[in-house]
mmCIF file of C-alpha atoms in Angstrom:
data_model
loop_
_atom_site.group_PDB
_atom_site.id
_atom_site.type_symbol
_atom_site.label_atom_id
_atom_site.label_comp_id
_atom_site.label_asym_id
_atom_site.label_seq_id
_atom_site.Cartn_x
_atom_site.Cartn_y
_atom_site.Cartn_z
ATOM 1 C CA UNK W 252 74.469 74.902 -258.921
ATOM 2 C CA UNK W 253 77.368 72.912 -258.424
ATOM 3 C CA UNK W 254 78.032 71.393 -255.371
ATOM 4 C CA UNK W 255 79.952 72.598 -252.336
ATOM 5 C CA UNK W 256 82.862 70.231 -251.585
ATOM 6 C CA UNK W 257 84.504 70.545 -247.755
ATOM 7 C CA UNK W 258 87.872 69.204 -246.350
ATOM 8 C CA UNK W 259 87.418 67.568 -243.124
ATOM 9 C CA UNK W 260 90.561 68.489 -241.036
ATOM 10 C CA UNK W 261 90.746 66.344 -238.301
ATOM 11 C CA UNK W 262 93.748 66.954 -235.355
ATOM 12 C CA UNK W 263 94.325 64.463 -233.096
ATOM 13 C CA UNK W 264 97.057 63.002 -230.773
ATOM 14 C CA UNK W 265 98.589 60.009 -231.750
ATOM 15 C CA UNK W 266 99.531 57.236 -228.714
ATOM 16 C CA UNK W 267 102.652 56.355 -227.754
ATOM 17 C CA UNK W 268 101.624 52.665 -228.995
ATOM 18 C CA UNK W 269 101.390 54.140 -232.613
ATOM 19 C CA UNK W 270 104.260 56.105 -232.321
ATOM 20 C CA UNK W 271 106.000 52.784 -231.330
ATOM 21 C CA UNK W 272 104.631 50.785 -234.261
ATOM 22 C CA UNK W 273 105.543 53.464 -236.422
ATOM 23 C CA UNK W 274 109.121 52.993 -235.256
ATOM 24 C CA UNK W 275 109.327 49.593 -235.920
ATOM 25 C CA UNK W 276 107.513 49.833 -239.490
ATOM 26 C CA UNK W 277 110.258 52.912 -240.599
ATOM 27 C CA UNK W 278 112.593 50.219 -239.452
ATOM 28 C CA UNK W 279 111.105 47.861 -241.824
ATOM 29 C CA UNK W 280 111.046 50.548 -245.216
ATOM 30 C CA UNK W 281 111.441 54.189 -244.832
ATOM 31 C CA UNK W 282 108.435 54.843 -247.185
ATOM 32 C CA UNK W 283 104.953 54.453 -246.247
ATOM 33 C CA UNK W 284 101.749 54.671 -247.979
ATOM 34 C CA UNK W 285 98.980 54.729 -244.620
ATOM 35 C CA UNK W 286 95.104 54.761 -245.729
ATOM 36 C CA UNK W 287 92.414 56.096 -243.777
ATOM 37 C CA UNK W 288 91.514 53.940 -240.845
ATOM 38 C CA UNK W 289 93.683 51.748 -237.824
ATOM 39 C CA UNK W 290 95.026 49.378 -240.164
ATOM 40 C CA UNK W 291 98.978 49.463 -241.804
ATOM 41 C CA UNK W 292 100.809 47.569 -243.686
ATOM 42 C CA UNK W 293 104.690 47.753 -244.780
ATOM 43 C CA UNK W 294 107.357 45.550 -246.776
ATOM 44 C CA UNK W 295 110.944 45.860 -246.702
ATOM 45 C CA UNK W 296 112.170 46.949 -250.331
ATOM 46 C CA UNK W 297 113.411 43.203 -251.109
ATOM 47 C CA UNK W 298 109.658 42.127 -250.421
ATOM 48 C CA UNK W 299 111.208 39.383 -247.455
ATOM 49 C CA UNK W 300 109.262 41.260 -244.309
ATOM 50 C CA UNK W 301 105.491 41.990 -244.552
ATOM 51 C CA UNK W 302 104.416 43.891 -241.161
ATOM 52 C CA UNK W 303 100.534 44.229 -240.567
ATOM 53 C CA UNK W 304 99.556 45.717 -237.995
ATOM 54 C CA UNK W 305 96.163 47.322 -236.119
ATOM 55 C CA UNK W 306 96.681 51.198 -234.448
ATOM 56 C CA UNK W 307 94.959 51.629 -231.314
ATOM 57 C CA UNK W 308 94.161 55.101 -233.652
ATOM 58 C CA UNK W 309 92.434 56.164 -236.865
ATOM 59 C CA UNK W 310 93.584 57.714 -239.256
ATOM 60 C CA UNK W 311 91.875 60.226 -241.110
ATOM 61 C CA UNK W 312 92.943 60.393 -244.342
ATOM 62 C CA UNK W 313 94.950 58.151 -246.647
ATOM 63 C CA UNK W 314 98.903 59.274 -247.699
ATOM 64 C CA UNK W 315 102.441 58.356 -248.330
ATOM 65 C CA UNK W 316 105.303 59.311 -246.625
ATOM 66 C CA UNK W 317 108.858 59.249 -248.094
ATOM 67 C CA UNK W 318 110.777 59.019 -244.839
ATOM 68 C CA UNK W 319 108.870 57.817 -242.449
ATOM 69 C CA UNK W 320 112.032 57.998 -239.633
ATOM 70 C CA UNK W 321 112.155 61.693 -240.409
ATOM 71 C CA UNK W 322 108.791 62.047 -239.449
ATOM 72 C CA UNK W 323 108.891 60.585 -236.164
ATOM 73 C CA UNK W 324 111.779 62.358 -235.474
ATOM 74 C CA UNK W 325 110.355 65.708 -236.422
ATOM 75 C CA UNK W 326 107.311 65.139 -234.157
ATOM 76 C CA UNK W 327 109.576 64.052 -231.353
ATOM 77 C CA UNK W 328 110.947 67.623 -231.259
ATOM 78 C CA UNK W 329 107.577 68.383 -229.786
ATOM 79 C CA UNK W 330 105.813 67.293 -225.973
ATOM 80 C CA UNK W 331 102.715 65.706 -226.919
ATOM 81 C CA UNK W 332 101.799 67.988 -229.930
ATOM 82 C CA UNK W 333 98.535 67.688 -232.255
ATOM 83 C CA UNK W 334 98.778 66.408 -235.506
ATOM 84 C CA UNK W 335 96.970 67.898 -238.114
ATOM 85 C CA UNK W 336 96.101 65.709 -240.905
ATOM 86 C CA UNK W 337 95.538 68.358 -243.894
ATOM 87 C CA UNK W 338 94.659 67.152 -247.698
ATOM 88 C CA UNK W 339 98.812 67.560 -248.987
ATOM 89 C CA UNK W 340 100.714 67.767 -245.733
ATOM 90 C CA UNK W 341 100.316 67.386 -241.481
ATOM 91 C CA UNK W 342 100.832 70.083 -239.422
ATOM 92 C CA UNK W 343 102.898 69.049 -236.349
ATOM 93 C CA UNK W 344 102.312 71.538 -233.294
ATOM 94 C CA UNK W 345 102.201 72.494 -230.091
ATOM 95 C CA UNK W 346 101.754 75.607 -228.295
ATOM 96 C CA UNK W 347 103.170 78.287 -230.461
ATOM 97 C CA UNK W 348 105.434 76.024 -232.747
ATOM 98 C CA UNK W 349 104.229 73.904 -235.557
ATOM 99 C CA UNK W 350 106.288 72.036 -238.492
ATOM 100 C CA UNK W 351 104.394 71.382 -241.906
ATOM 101 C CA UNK W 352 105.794 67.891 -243.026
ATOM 102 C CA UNK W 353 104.521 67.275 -247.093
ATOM 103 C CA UNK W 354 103.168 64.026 -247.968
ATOM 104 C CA UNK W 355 105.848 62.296 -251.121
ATOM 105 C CA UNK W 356 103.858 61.206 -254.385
ATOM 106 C CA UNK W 357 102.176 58.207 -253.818
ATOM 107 C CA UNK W 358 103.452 56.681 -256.994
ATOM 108 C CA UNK W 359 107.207 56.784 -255.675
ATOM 109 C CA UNK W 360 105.774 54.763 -252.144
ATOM 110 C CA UNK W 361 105.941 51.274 -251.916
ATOM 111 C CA UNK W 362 102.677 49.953 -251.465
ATOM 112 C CA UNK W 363 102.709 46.332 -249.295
ATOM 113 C CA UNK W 364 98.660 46.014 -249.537
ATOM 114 C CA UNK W 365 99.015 43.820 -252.734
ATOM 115 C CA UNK W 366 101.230 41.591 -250.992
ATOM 116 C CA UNK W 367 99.672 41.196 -248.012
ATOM 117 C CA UNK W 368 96.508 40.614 -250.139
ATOM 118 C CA UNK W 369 98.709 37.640 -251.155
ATOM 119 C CA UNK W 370 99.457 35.756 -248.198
ATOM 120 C CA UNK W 371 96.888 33.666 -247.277
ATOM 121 C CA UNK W 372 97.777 31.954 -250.109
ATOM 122 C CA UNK W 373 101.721 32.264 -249.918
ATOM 123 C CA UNK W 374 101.617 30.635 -246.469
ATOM 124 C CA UNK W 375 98.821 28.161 -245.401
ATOM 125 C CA UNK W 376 98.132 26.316 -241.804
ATOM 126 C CA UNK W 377 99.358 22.679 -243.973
ATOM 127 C CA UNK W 378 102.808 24.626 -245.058
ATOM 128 C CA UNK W 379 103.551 25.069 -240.978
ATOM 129 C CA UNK W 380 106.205 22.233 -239.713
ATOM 130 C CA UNK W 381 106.515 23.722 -236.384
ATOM 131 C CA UNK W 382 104.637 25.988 -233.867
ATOM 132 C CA UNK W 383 105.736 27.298 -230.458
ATOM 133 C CA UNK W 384 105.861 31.011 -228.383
ATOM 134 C CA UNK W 385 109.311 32.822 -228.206
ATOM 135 C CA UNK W 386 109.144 34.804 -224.788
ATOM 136 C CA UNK W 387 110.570 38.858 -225.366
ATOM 137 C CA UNK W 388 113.213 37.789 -223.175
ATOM 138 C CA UNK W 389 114.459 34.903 -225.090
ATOM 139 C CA UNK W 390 113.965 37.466 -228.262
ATOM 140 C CA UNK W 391 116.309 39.864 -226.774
ATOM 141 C CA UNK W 392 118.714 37.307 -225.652
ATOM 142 C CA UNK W 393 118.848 35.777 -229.100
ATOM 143 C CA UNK W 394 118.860 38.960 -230.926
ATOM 144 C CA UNK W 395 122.097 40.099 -228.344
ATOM 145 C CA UNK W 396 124.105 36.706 -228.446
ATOM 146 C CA UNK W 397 123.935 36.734 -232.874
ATOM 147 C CA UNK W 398 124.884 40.503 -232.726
ATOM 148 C CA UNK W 399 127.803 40.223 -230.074
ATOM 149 C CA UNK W 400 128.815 37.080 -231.571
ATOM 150 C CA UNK W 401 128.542 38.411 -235.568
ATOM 151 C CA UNK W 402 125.986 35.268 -236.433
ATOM 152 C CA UNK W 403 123.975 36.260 -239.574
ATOM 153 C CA UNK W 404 121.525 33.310 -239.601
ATOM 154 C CA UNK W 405 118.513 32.489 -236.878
ATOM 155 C CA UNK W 406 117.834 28.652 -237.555
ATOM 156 C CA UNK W 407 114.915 26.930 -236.435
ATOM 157 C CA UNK W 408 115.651 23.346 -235.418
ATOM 158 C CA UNK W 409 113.980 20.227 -235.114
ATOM 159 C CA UNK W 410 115.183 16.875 -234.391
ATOM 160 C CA UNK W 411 115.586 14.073 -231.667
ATOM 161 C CA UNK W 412 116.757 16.649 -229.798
ATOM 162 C CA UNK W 413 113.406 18.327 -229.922
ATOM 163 C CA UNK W 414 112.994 22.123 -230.923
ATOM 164 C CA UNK W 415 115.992 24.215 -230.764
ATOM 165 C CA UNK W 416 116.478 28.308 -232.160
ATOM 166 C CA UNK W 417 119.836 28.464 -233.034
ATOM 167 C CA UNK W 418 121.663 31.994 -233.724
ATOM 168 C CA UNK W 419 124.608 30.772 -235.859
ATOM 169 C CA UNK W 420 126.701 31.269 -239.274
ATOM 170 C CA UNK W 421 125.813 28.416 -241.510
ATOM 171 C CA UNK W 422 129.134 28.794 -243.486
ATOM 172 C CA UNK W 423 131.356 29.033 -240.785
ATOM 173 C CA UNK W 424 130.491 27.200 -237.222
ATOM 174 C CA UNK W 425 133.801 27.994 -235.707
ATOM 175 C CA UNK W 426 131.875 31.568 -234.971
ATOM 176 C CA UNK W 427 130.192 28.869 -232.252
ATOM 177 C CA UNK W 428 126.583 29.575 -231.921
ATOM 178 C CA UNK W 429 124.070 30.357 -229.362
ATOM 179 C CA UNK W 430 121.161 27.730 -228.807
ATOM 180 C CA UNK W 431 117.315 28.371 -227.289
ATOM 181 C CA UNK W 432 115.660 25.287 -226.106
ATOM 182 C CA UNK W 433 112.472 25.581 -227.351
ATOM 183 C CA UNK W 434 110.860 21.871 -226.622
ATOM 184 C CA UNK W 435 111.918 18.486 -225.885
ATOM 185 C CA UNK W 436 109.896 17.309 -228.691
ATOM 186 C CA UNK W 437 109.861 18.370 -232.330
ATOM 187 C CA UNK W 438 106.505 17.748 -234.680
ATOM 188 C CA UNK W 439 109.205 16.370 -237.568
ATOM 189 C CA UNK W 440 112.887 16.695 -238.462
ATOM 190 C CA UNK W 441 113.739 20.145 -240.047
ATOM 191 C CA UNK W 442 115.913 23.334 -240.065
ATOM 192 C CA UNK W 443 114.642 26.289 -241.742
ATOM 193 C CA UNK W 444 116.604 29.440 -241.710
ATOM 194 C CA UNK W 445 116.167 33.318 -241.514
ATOM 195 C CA UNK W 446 118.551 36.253 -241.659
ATOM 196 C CA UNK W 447 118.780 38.065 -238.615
ATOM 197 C CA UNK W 448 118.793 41.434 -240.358
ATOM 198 C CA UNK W 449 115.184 40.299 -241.099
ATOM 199 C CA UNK W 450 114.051 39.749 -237.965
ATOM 200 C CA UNK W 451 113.056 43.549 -237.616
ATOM 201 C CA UNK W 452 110.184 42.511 -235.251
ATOM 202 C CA UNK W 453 108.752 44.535 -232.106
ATOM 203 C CA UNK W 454 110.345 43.253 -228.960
ATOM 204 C CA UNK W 455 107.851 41.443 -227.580
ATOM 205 C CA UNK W 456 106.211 37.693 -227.260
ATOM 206 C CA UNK W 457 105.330 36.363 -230.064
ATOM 207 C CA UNK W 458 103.375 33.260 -231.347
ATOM 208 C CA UNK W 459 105.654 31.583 -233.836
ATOM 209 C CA UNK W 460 105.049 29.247 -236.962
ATOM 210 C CA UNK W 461 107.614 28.243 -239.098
ATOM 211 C CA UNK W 462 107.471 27.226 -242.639
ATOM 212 C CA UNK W 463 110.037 26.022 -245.392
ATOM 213 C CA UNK W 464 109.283 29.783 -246.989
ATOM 214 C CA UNK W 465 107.828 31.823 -244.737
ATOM 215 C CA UNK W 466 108.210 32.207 -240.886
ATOM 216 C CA UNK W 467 104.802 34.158 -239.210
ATOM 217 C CA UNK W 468 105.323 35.811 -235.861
ATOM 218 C CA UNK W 469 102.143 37.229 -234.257
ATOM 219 C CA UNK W 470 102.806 39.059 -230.927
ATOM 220 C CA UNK W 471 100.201 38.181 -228.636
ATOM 221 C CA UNK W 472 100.013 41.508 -226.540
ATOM 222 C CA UNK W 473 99.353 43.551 -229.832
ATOM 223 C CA UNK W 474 97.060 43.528 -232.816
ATOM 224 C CA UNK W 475 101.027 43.025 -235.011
ATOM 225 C CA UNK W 476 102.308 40.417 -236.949
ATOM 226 C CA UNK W 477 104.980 39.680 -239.230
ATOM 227 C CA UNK W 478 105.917 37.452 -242.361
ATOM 228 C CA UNK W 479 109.183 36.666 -243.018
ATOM 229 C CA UNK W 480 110.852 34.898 -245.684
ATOM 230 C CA UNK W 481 113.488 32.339 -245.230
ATOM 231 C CA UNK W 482 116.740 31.622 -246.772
ATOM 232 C CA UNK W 483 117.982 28.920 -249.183
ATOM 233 C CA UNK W 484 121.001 28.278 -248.035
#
C-alpha cells in the first residue's frame, strides 16, 4: 500500500517585530529564500551586507520570495490578517478578503546561508581594531547629517584624538563633514571606511566592531546583526 502523504497547513499571525525585520531585510535584497524555523538570513546582490537575524516567529515551511517589498505591502492592505503558509503560495486574509501571493523559483533567489556559513572565518575577534556602542540616536543623527549634507562615506576614526565616526566625502572635504565623538581614547591609530548606502541597518543601538574588511553591528535590543564590508578607498 503506498503511503499516505499530508500537507500540514499552518496559519498564523505574524508580529509586528517580524513584519519590521522583514522591512529592513527587503531593504537589504528584494529576494528572499526563508526556511522553516525563526532564523533569516539576507545579502545585498553585491554580497557587501549580510543581515542575520532571529524572528520572535516560526516559520512553517521553507520558500523564496521574488519581491519581498511587494509582499509586505500586499499584506499591509489587510488589519491583522492570517497568513496561510500553503506548499506553492500564502494565502493573505482577513474576514472575507484574501490575496494568494506565489512563492518565485528558488533557483532565481539569492541564497545568503552559504555566506553567512562563511563568516566566522571572514571576520575573527583578532581582525577587530576597535569596539564601542553607537546609541539609535547618534545612528539617526549620523544617518540625517550624511544625507542632508550629500556625504557618501561613514569613517571610523582612531587617533590621539581618540574614537571619532565621521560622515564625510573622502574625495572632496569641502562637502565639510559631520563628526560623533565616540571616546577619548582609541585602542590604535586607524580609519576604516563604509558607504553609507550600506549601512541599511535597523534603527536601533547597536554593539559595534570594526575591522579593516568587515564592520559587525549587533543591536542589543534584538536577536539582529549585520556584516558589512568596507571600502578601499
Amino acid at each position: 500500500m503506498s503511503p499516505v502523504v499530508f500537507f500540514l497547513r499552518i496559519i498564523m499571525k505574524l508580529s509586528q517585530e517580524t513584519i519590521r525585520i522583514l522591512k529592513n531585510f527587503s531593504e537589504v535584497n528584494t529576494t528572499i529564500l526563508i526556511r522553516r524555523g525563526n532564523n533569516i538570513v539576507t545579502v545585498d546582490a553585491s554580497k557587501r551586507i549580510l543581515a542575520d537575524a532571529k524572528l520572535p516567529d516560526n516559520i512553517p515551511n521553507d520558500f523564496a520570495i521574488h519581491d519581498l517589498n511587494s509582499l509586505l505591502t500586499v499584506s499591509s492592505l489587510f488589519d491583522n490578517p492570517d497568513f496561510d503558509f500553503k506548499t506553492d503560495k500564502v494565502v493573505i486574509k482577513n474576514n472575507h478578503r484574501s490575496v494568494n501571493y506565489c512563492y518565485a523559483d528558488p533557483s532565481v533567489v539569492q541564497d545568503a546561508a552559504p555566506l553567512r556559513q562563511k563568516i566566522p572565518n571572514m571576520f575573527t575577534d583578532d581582525s577587530v581594531v576597535q569596539k564601542f556602542t553607537l546609541t539609535e540616536e547618534d545612528l539617526k543623527s549620523l544617518r540625517q547629517a550624511a544625507t542632508v549634507m550629500h556625504l557618501p562615506y561613514i569613517s571610523f576614526i582612531g587617533d590621539s584624538s581618540g574614537v571619532r565616526v565621521v560622515a564625510q566625502d573622502i574625495s572632496n572635504d569641502t562637502l565639510g563633514n559631520f563628526t560623533l565623538q565616540i571616546a577619548d581614547a582609541a585602542e590604535g591609530k586607524f580609519q576604516h571606511n563604509l558607504l553609507l548606502d550600506n549601512l541599511r541597518v535597523l534603527p536601533g543601538t547597536y554593539d559595534v566592531s570594526v575591522s579593516p574588511k568587515i564592520t559587525h553591528f549587533q543591536n542589543k535590543n534584538t536577536p539582529l546583526e549585520y556584516w558589512i564590508v568596507m571600502e578601499s578607498v
